[in-house]
XYZ file of C-alpha atoms in Angstrom:
347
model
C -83.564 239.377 -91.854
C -82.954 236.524 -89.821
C -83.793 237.096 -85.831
C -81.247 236.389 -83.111
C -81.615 234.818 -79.881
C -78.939 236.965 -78.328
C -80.825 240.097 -78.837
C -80.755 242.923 -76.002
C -84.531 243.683 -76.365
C -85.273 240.236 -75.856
C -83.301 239.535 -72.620
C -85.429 243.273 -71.965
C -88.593 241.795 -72.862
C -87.569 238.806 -69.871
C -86.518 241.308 -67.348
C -89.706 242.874 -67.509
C -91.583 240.168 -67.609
C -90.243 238.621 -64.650
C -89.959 241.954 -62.590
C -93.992 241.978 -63.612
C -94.538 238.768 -61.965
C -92.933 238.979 -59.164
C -95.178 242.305 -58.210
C -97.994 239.923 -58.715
C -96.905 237.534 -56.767
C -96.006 240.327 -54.385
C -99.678 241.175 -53.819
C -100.592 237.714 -53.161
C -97.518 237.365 -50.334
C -98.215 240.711 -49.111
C -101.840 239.500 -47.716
C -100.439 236.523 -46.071
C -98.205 238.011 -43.832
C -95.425 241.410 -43.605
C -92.840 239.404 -43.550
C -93.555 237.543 -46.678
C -92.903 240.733 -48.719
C -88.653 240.123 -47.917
C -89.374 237.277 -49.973
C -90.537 239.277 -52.955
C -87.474 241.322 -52.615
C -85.112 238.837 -52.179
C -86.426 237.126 -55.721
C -86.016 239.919 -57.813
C -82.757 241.065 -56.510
C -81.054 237.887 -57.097
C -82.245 237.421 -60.435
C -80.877 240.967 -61.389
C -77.303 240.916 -63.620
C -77.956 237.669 -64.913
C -77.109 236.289 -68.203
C -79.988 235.123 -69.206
C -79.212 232.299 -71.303
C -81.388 229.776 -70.361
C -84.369 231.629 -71.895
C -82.233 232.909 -74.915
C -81.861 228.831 -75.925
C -85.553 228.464 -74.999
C -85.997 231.335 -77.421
C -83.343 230.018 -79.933
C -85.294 226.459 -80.228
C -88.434 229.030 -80.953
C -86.993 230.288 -83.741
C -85.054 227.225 -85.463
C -88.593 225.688 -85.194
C -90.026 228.265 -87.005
C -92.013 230.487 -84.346
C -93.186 233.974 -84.622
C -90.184 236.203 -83.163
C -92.666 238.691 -82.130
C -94.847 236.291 -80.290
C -94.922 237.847 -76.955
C -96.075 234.702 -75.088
C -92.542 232.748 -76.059
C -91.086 235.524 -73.875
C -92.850 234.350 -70.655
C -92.508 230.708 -71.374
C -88.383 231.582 -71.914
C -88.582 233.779 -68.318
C -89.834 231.062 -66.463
C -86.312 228.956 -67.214
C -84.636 232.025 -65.347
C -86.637 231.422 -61.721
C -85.500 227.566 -62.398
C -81.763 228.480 -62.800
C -82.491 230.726 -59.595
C -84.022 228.131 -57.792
C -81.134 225.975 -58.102
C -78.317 228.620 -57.427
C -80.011 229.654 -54.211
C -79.899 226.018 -53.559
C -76.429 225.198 -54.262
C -74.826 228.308 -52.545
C -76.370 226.953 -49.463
C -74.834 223.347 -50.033
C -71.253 225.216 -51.077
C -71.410 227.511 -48.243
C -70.863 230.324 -50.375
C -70.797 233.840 -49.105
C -71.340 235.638 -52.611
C -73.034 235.576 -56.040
C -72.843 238.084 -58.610
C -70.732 240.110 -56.114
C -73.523 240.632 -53.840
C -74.193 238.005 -50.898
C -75.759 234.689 -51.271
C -79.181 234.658 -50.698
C -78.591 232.851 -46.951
C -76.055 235.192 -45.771
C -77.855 238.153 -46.850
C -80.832 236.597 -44.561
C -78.188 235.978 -41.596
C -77.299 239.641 -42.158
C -81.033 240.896 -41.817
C -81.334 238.614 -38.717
C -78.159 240.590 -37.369
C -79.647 243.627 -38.402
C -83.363 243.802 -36.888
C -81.873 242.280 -33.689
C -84.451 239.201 -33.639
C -84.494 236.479 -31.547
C -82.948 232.838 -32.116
C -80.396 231.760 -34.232
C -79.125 234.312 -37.574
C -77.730 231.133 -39.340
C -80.828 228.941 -38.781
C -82.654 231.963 -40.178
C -80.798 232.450 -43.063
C -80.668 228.601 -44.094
C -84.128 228.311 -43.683
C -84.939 231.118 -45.638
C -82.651 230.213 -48.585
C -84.500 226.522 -48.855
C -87.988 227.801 -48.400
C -87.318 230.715 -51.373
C -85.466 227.879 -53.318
C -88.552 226.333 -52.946
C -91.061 228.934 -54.220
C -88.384 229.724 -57.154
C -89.150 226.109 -58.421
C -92.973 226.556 -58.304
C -93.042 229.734 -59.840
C -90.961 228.304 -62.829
C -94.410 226.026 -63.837
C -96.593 229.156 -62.813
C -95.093 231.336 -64.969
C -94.602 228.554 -67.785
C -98.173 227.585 -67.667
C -99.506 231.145 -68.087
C -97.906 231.697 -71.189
C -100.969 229.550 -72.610
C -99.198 228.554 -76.148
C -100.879 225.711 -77.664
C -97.670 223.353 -77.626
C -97.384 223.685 -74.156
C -98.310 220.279 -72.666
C -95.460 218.989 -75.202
C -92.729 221.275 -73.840
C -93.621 220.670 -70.122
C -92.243 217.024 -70.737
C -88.973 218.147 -71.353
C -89.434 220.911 -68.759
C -90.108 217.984 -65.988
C -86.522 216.434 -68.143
C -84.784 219.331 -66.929
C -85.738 219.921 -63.586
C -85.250 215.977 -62.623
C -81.704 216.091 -64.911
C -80.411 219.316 -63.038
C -81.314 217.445 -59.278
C -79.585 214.513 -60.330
C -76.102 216.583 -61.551
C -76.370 217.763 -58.102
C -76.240 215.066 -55.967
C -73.959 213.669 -58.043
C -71.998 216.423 -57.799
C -72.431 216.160 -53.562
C -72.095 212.278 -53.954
C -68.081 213.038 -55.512
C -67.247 215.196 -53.177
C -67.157 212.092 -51.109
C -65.344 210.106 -52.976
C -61.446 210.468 -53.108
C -61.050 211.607 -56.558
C -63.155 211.028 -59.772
C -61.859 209.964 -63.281
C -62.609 212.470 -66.052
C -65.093 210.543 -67.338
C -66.946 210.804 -64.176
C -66.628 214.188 -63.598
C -67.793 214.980 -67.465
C -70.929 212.828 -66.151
C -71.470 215.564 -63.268
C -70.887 218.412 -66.484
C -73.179 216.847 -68.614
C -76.509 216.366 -66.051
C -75.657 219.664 -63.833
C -75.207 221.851 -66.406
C -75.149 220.859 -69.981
C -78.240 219.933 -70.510
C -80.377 221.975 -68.529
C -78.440 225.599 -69.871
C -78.874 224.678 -73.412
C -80.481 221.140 -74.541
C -83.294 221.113 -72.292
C -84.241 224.974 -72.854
C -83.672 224.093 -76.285
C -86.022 221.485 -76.713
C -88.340 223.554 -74.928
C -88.686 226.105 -77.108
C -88.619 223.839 -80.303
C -91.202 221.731 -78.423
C -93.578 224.968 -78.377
C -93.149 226.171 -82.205
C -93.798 222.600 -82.981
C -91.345 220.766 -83.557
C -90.369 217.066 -85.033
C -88.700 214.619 -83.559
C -85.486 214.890 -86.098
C -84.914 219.105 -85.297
C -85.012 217.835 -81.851
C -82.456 215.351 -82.406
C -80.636 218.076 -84.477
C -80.537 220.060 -81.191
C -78.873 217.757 -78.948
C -76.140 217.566 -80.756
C -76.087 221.319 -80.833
C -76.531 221.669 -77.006
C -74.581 218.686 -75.234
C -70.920 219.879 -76.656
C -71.933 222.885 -76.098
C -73.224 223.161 -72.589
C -70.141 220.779 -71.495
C -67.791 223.229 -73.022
C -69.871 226.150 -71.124
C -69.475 224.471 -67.792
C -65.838 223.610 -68.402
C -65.578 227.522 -68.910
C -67.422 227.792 -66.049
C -65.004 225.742 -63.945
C -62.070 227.581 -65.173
C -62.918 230.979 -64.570
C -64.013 229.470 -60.873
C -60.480 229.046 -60.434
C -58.443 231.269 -62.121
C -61.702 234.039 -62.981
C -61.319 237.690 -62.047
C -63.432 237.836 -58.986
C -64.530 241.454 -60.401
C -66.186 239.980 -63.200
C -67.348 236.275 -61.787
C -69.002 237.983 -58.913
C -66.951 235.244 -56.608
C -64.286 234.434 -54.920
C -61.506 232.766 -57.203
C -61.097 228.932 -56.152
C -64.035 228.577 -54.273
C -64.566 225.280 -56.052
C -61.018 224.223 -54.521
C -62.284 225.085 -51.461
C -65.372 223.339 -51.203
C -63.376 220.421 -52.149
C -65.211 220.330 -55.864
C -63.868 217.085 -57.870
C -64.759 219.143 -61.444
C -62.964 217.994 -64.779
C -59.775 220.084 -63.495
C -59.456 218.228 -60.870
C -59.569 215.348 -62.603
C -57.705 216.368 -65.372
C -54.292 217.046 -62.874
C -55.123 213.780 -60.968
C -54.517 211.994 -64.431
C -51.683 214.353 -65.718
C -49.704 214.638 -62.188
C -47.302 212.683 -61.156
C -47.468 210.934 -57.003
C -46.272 214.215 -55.501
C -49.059 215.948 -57.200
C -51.424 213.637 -56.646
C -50.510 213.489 -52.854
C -50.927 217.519 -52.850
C -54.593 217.021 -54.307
C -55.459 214.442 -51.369
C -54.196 216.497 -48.746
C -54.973 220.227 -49.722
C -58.268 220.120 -51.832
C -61.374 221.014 -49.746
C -59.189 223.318 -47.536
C -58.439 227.469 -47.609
C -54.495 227.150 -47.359
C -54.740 224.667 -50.204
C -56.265 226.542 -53.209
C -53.197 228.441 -54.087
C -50.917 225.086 -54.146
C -53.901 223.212 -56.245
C -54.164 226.141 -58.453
C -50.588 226.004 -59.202
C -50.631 222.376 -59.623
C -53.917 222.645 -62.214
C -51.842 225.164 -64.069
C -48.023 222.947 -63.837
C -49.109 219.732 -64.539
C -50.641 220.583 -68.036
C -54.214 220.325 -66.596
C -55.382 223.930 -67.337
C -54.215 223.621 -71.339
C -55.795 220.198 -70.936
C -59.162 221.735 -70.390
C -58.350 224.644 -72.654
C -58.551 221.780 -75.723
C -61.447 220.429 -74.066
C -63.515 223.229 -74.532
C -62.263 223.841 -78.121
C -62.786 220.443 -79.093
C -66.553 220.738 -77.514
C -66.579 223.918 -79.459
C -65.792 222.755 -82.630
C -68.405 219.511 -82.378
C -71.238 222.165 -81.365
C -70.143 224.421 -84.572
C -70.566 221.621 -86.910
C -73.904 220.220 -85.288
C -74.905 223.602 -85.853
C -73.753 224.095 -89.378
C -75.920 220.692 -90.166
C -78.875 222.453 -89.438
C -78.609 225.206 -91.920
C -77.746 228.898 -92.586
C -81.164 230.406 -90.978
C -79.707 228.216 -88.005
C -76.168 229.613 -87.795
C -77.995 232.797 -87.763
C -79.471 232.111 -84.172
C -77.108 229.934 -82.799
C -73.855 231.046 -84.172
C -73.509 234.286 -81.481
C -75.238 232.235 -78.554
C -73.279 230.011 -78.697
C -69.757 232.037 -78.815
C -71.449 234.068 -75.795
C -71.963 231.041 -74.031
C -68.053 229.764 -74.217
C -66.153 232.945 -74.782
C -66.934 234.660 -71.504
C -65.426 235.978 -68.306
C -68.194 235.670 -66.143
């Protein structure tokens, strides 16, 4: 029987692997100062309730490669991907200001709140800022600590495209900051900000990873990418649309903080180009404000822009589906429900 990525005991396996290195690393905090073990606690609560995709495609490109689906060490190699994709959220709730994530608060305010809390001295937002960059920060090494100790023999081949990914999701950031600034940005543009903040570093890049480690060639790799770029666009486009119109019981968010913040995602775009001046003049004057999401959500929805994206992600859907039928039926086997749990979502 074929082995699927998607399987419950393997997003298990991950949880316990990374609760089990985070009471390691707990020991080694611990030592260097009391306060260090908030830290600790802080890292394993915010990776709790996640999805846990990013090591399921590390674990997919494992098995389309031909590895061992009972090799326990694949499972720590996959778990490190989940203290990346923590590293950057804690990171870009800061930038967005964001109060929640996963219904619980961001990792800053929940600092702020302990500052409130004990009564200490200085300033509660300084605090919780600086704590959110500095456990950012140890997030990102533990991702190649945790990597490295898996000790496969591939590994110096996979770290490549792990040092891909990390440089690829940094760039999608800044240049999703850098179009914030920027008046409005075409679709095109904004499907540049999809494809290097999201697309490839949820599914190519943990992809290739995992291929990298059960060995292998350069044409499965290939294969892979056009698996994993469709794909991951059409997962952030879902992304973007439940950020907007999403039940905030089951994002964990508020709907339209994106609208908010001011976000210039393919939506955005999308009404800009489908809009007419009155429309357009709504999006320059209300998006990046509180009193404007419900007019820009309206608009999104109105103008077309919202079905727009709705073919978007179908269209991304239906290139991913035939990448993946080119790769064979053992391949639709552990892709196939990944990938349909990576689009067809509410959260």
């Amino acid at each position: 029987m074929t082995p699927r990525a998607d399987d419950p005991e393997f997003r298990t396996r991950v949880d316990h692997t990374l609760r089990s290195f985070v009471d390691s690393q707990r020991l080694i905090l611990t030592e260097l100062g009391p306060d260090l073990d908030d830290l600790a606690d802080a890292a394993i609560a915010f990776v709790a309730g996640g999805k846990r995709l990013r090591p399921q495609f590390c674990y997919a490109g494992w098995l389309v490669a031909g590895g061992d689906a009972d090799e326990p060490r694949i499972v720590t190699a996959a778990a490190a991907l989940e203290w990346l994709q923590a590293s950057a959220l804690v990171h870009d709730d800061l930038m967005d200001g964001s109060d929640t994530r996963r219904g619980r608060p961001s990792v800053h305010r929940a600092f702020e709140a302990q500052h409130h809390e004990e009564s200490r001295h200085g300033d509660p937002v300084g605090f919780g800022v600086s704590a959110a960059i500095l456990l950012g920060d140890l997030l990102l090494s533990w991702t190649d600590e945790l990597f490295r100790s898996s000790e496969l023999p591939r590994t110096p081949d996979a770290l490549r495209f792990l040092d891909l990914c990390k440089t690829e999701v940094v760039a999608g950031q800044f240049l999703d900051v850098a179009g914030q600034t920027r008046e409005s940005l075409s679709v095109a543009e904004a499907m540049q900000v999809v494809r290097y903040k999201s697309a490839k570093y949820t599914v190519e890049r943990p992809l290739h990873i995992g291929a990298a480690l059960a060995g292998a060639d350069v044409e499965l790799i290939a294969g892979l990418t056009e698996v994993a770029l469709p794909l991951g666009e059409a997962f952030q486009l879902r992304d973007d649309v439940l950020g907007v119109f999403g039940d905030p019981k089951h994002t964990g968010k508020p709907a339209g903080d994106d609208l908010r913040e001011g976000k210039r995602t393919v939506l955005v775009a999308r009404a800009a180009e489908l809009t007419d001046d009155a429309g357009r003049a709504l999006l320059r004057s209300c998006l990046g404000t509180s009193d404007g999401v419900g007019p820009v959500r309206d608009l999104i929805s109105s103008c077309g822009a919202l079905a727009a994206v709705e073919n978007d992600i179908a269209r991304l859907e239906d290139q991913s589906d035939a990448a993946i039928d080119r790769l064979g039926a053992r391949s639709r086997a552990i892709l196939g429900p990944l990938a349909l749990t990576a689009t067809r979502r509410s959260r």
